[in-house]
Amino acid sequence: MKETITKLTKKLENLSEILEHIMALIVLIAIAVAVFSLWEPFRVFLDNRFQNHAFLTFMAAVFDIVIGIEFFKLLCKPQKETMLEVLMFVIARHMIIEDTSALENLLSIVAISILIVVEQYFLKKIGRSDGEKKEET
């Protein structure tokens, strides 16, 4: 009975990995379509380059593609570092593209700072081997 449950669990894990790769492929196709369709927002930017928000509108489209690429990387290689990169890009997009208040900008900066601290101090310490810890002390 226990072997059957173990085999079933293993098959479900394999199925979930296959589904993740299928979703990654779909995201990759969407990214390619978005990159090729970036020409239209660029043309609109060129036509309206002297208006206030023309560049930000174009940058929003670019940021969407970059976030999509980071999400694709996350689906292909699910790691904590990749997840932090996705979160940083999402926060940066919100802060740069959207019309935000000073409080929202402060919260975005605090959030990015927290992500950097988590990456620098917690993830790197977790990823070290015992041999590396001994060499530092």
PDB file of C-alpha atoms in Angstrom:
ATOM      1  CA  MET A   1       0.000   0.000   0.000  1.00  0.00           C
ATOM      2  CA  LYS A   2       2.777   2.410   0.943  1.00  0.00           C
ATOM      3  CA  GLU A   3       4.650   1.626  -2.289  1.00  0.00           C
ATOM      4  CA  THR A   4       1.524   2.386  -4.318  1.00  0.00           C
ATOM      5  CA  ILE A   5       1.141   5.767  -2.632  1.00  0.00           C
ATOM      6  CA  THR A   6       4.837   6.509  -3.208  1.00  0.00           C
ATOM      7  CA  LYS A   7       4.534   5.604  -6.902  1.00  0.00           C
ATOM      8  CA  LEU A   8       1.387   7.691  -7.267  1.00  0.00           C
ATOM      9  CA  THR A   9       3.066  10.651  -5.565  1.00  0.00           C
ATOM     10  CA  LYS A  10       6.071  10.334  -7.893  1.00  0.00           C
ATOM     11  CA  LYS A  11       3.800  10.228 -10.969  1.00  0.00           C
ATOM     12  CA  LEU A  12       1.919  13.309  -9.773  1.00  0.00           C
ATOM     13  CA  GLU A  13       5.208  15.143  -9.220  1.00  0.00           C
ATOM     14  CA  ASN A  14       6.300  14.251 -12.751  1.00  0.00           C
ATOM     15  CA  LEU A  15       2.947  15.394 -14.121  1.00  0.00           C
ATOM     16  CA  SER A  16       3.236  18.725 -12.302  1.00  0.00           C
ATOM     17  CA  GLU A  17       6.730  19.244 -13.775  1.00  0.00           C
ATOM     18  CA  ILE A  18       5.415  18.476 -17.262  1.00  0.00           C
ATOM     19  CA  LEU A  19       2.565  20.956 -16.763  1.00  0.00           C
ATOM     20  CA  GLU A  20       5.054  23.594 -15.573  1.00  0.00           C
ATOM     21  CA  HIS A  21       7.102  23.095 -18.740  1.00  0.00           C
ATOM     22  CA  ILE A  22       3.980  23.340 -20.887  1.00  0.00           C
ATOM     23  CA  MET A  23       3.063  26.608 -19.168  1.00  0.00           C
ATOM     24  CA  ALA A  24       6.627  27.845 -19.627  1.00  0.00           C
ATOM     25  CA  LEU A  25       6.368  27.096 -23.351  1.00  0.00           C
ATOM     26  CA  ILE A  26       3.072  29.001 -23.571  1.00  0.00           C
ATOM     27  CA  VAL A  27       4.644  31.943 -21.713  1.00  0.00           C
ATOM     28  CA  LEU A  28       7.645  31.815 -24.070  1.00  0.00           C
ATOM     29  CA  ILE A  29       5.328  31.981 -27.091  1.00  0.00           C
ATOM     30  CA  ALA A  30       3.477  34.917 -25.513  1.00  0.00           C
ATOM     31  CA  ILE A  31       6.793  36.692 -24.869  1.00  0.00           C
ATOM     32  CA  ALA A  32       7.835  36.201 -28.502  1.00  0.00           C
ATOM     33  CA  VAL A  33       4.498  37.599 -29.693  1.00  0.00           C
ATOM     34  CA  ALA A  34       4.858  40.533 -27.293  1.00  0.00           C
ATOM     35  CA  VAL A  35       8.401  41.279 -28.502  1.00  0.00           C
ATOM     36  CA  PHE A  36       7.293  41.255 -32.144  1.00  0.00           C
ATOM     37  CA  SER A  37       4.267  43.397 -31.344  1.00  0.00           C
ATOM     38  CA  LEU A  38       6.475  45.931 -29.519  1.00  0.00           C
ATOM     39  CA  TRP A  39       6.918  47.702 -32.831  1.00  0.00           C
ATOM     40  CA  GLU A  40       3.490  49.356 -32.582  1.00  0.00           C
ATOM     41  CA  PRO A  41       4.065  50.939 -29.124  1.00  0.00           C
ATOM     42  CA  PHE A  42       7.501  52.072 -30.349  1.00  0.00           C
ATOM     43  CA  ARG A  43       5.942  53.709 -33.414  1.00  0.00           C
ATOM     44  CA  VAL A  44       3.364  55.431 -31.204  1.00  0.00           C
ATOM     45  CA  PHE A  45       6.197  56.629 -28.956  1.00  0.00           C
ATOM     46  CA  LEU A  46       8.065  58.061 -31.949  1.00  0.00           C
ATOM     47  CA  ASP A  47       4.942  59.846 -33.165  1.00  0.00           C
ATOM     48  CA  ASN A  48       4.216  61.288 -29.712  1.00  0.00           C
ATOM     49  CA  ARG A  49       7.737  61.563 -28.280  1.00  0.00           C
ATOM     50  CA  PHE A  50       7.262  65.159 -27.169  1.00  0.00           C
ATOM     51  CA  GLN A  51       4.189  64.382 -25.063  1.00  0.00           C
ATOM     52  CA  ASN A  52       4.644  63.826 -21.344  1.00  0.00           C
ATOM     53  CA  HIS A  53       3.743  60.184 -20.951  1.00  0.00           C
ATOM     54  CA  ALA A  54       4.762  58.792 -24.356  1.00  0.00           C
ATOM     55  CA  PHE A  55       8.022  57.293 -23.110  1.00  0.00           C
ATOM     56  CA  LEU A  56       6.425  55.878 -19.947  1.00  0.00           C
ATOM     57  CA  THR A  57       3.730  54.200 -22.023  1.00  0.00           C
ATOM     58  CA  PHE A  58       6.412  52.566 -24.175  1.00  0.00           C
ATOM     59  CA  MET A  59       8.424  51.600 -21.092  1.00  0.00           C
ATOM     60  CA  ALA A  60       5.318  49.957 -19.593  1.00  0.00           C
ATOM     61  CA  ALA A  61       5.181  47.631 -22.610  1.00  0.00           C
ATOM     62  CA  VAL A  62       8.904  46.888 -22.284  1.00  0.00           C
ATOM     63  CA  PHE A  63       8.605  46.241 -18.536  1.00  0.00           C
ATOM     64  CA  ASP A  64       5.710  43.848 -19.176  1.00  0.00           C
ATOM     65  CA  ILE A  65       7.937  41.826 -21.512  1.00  0.00           C
ATOM     66  CA  VAL A  66      10.860  41.865 -19.071  1.00  0.00           C
ATOM     67  CA  ILE A  67       8.581  40.685 -16.262  1.00  0.00           C
ATOM     68  CA  GLY A  68       7.282  37.976 -18.592  1.00  0.00           C
ATOM     69  CA  ILE A  69      10.860  36.862 -19.296  1.00  0.00           C
ATOM     70  CA  GLU A  70      11.633  36.732 -15.575  1.00  0.00           C
ATOM     71  CA  PHE A  71       8.423  34.751 -14.980  1.00  0.00           C
ATOM     72  CA  PHE A  72       9.487  32.355 -17.755  1.00  0.00           C
ATOM     73  CA  LYS A  73      12.841  31.900 -16.001  1.00  0.00           C
ATOM     74  CA  LEU A  74      10.965  31.218 -12.770  1.00  0.00           C
ATOM     75  CA  LEU A  75       8.867  28.510 -14.436  1.00  0.00           C
ATOM     76  CA  CYS A  76      11.947  26.888 -15.982  1.00  0.00           C
ATOM     77  CA  LYS A  77      14.196  27.165 -12.959  1.00  0.00           C
ATOM     78  CA  PRO A  78      12.170  27.700  -9.787  1.00  0.00           C
ATOM     79  CA  GLN A  79      14.633  29.190  -7.340  1.00  0.00           C
ATOM     80  CA  LYS A  80      14.324  31.745  -4.578  1.00  0.00           C
ATOM     81  CA  GLU A  81      16.715  34.107  -6.353  1.00  0.00           C
ATOM     82  CA  THR A  82      14.613  34.062  -9.524  1.00  0.00           C
ATOM     83  CA  MET A  83      11.456  34.729  -7.533  1.00  0.00           C
ATOM     84  CA  LEU A  84      13.128  37.716  -5.872  1.00  0.00           C
ATOM     85  CA  GLU A  85      14.136  39.066  -9.287  1.00  0.00           C
ATOM     86  CA  VAL A  86      10.540  38.815 -10.513  1.00  0.00           C
ATOM     87  CA  LEU A  87       9.305  40.637  -7.407  1.00  0.00           C
ATOM     88  CA  MET A  88      11.930  43.364  -7.819  1.00  0.00           C
ATOM     89  CA  PHE A  89      10.935  43.962 -11.438  1.00  0.00           C
ATOM     90  CA  VAL A  90       7.246  44.096 -10.529  1.00  0.00           C
ATOM     91  CA  ILE A  91       7.907  46.619  -7.769  1.00  0.00           C
ATOM     92  CA  ALA A  92      10.236  48.658  -9.995  1.00  0.00           C
ATOM     93  CA  ARG A  93       7.633  48.688 -12.780  1.00  0.00           C
ATOM     94  CA  HIS A  94       4.986  49.932 -10.383  1.00  0.00           C
ATOM     95  CA  MET A  95       7.285  52.613  -9.026  1.00  0.00           C
ATOM     96  CA  ILE A  96       8.570  53.849 -12.406  1.00  0.00           C
ATOM     97  CA  ILE A  97       5.528  53.526 -14.653  1.00  0.00           C
ATOM     98  CA  GLU A  98       2.561  54.267 -12.423  1.00  0.00           C
ATOM     99  CA  ASP A  99       1.717  57.688 -11.017  1.00  0.00           C
ATOM    100  CA  THR A 100       2.478  57.010  -7.384  1.00  0.00           C
ATOM    101  CA  SER A 101       2.412  59.086  -4.253  1.00  0.00           C
ATOM    102  CA  ALA A 102       5.432  59.743  -2.070  1.00  0.00           C
ATOM    103  CA  LEU A 103       4.165  57.150   0.420  1.00  0.00           C
ATOM    104  CA  GLU A 104       3.806  54.503  -2.304  1.00  0.00           C
ATOM    105  CA  ASN A 105       7.336  55.291  -3.525  1.00  0.00           C
ATOM    106  CA  LEU A 106       8.651  54.977   0.026  1.00  0.00           C
ATOM    107  CA  LEU A 107       6.897  51.633   0.461  1.00  0.00           C
ATOM    108  CA  SER A 108       8.305  50.427  -2.865  1.00  0.00           C
ATOM    109  CA  ILE A 109      11.821  51.411  -1.812  1.00  0.00           C
ATOM    110  CA  VAL A 110      11.362  49.671   1.538  1.00  0.00           C
ATOM    111  CA  ALA A 111      10.055  46.549  -0.232  1.00  0.00           C
ATOM    112  CA  ILE A 112      13.027  46.448  -2.611  1.00  0.00           C
ATOM    113  CA  SER A 113      15.392  47.000   0.326  1.00  0.00           C
ATOM    114  CA  ILE A 114      13.821  44.095   2.180  1.00  0.00           C
ATOM    115  CA  LEU A 115      14.192  41.884  -0.905  1.00  0.00           C
ATOM    116  CA  ILE A 116      17.865  42.845  -1.203  1.00  0.00           C
ATOM    117  CA  VAL A 117      18.469  42.122   2.496  1.00  0.00           C
ATOM    118  CA  VAL A 118      16.714  38.761   2.179  1.00  0.00           C
ATOM    119  CA  GLU A 119      18.825  37.888  -0.845  1.00  0.00           C
ATOM    120  CA  GLN A 120      22.128  39.112   0.616  1.00  0.00           C
ATOM    121  CA  TYR A 121      21.893  37.744   4.127  1.00  0.00           C
ATOM    122  CA  PHE A 122      19.369  34.934   4.255  1.00  0.00           C
ATOM    123  CA  LEU A 123      19.533  33.189   0.886  1.00  0.00           C
ATOM    124  CA  LYS A 124      23.331  33.247   0.619  1.00  0.00           C
ATOM    125  CA  LYS A 125      23.736  31.899   4.157  1.00  0.00           C
ATOM    126  CA  ILE A 126      21.269  29.098   3.448  1.00  0.00           C
ATOM    127  CA  GLY A 127      23.032  28.200   0.185  1.00  0.00           C
ATOM    128  CA  ARG A 128      26.505  27.838   1.745  1.00  0.00           C
ATOM    129  CA  SER A 129      27.930  24.473   2.565  1.00  0.00           C
ATOM    130  CA  ASP A 130      29.385  23.641   5.974  1.00  0.00           C
ATOM    131  CA  GLY A 131      32.900  23.842   4.530  1.00  0.00           C
ATOM    132  CA  GLU A 132      32.358  27.443   3.468  1.00  0.00           C
ATOM    133  CA  LYS A 133      31.069  28.383   6.908  1.00  0.00           C
ATOM    134  CA  LYS A 134      34.179  26.960   8.573  1.00  0.00           C
ATOM    135  CA  GLU A 135      36.510  28.836   6.235  1.00  0.00           C
ATOM    136  CA  GLU A 136      34.933  32.201   7.067  1.00  0.00           C
ATOM    137  CA  THR A 137      35.301  31.838  10.852  1.00  0.00           C
TER     138      THR A 137
END
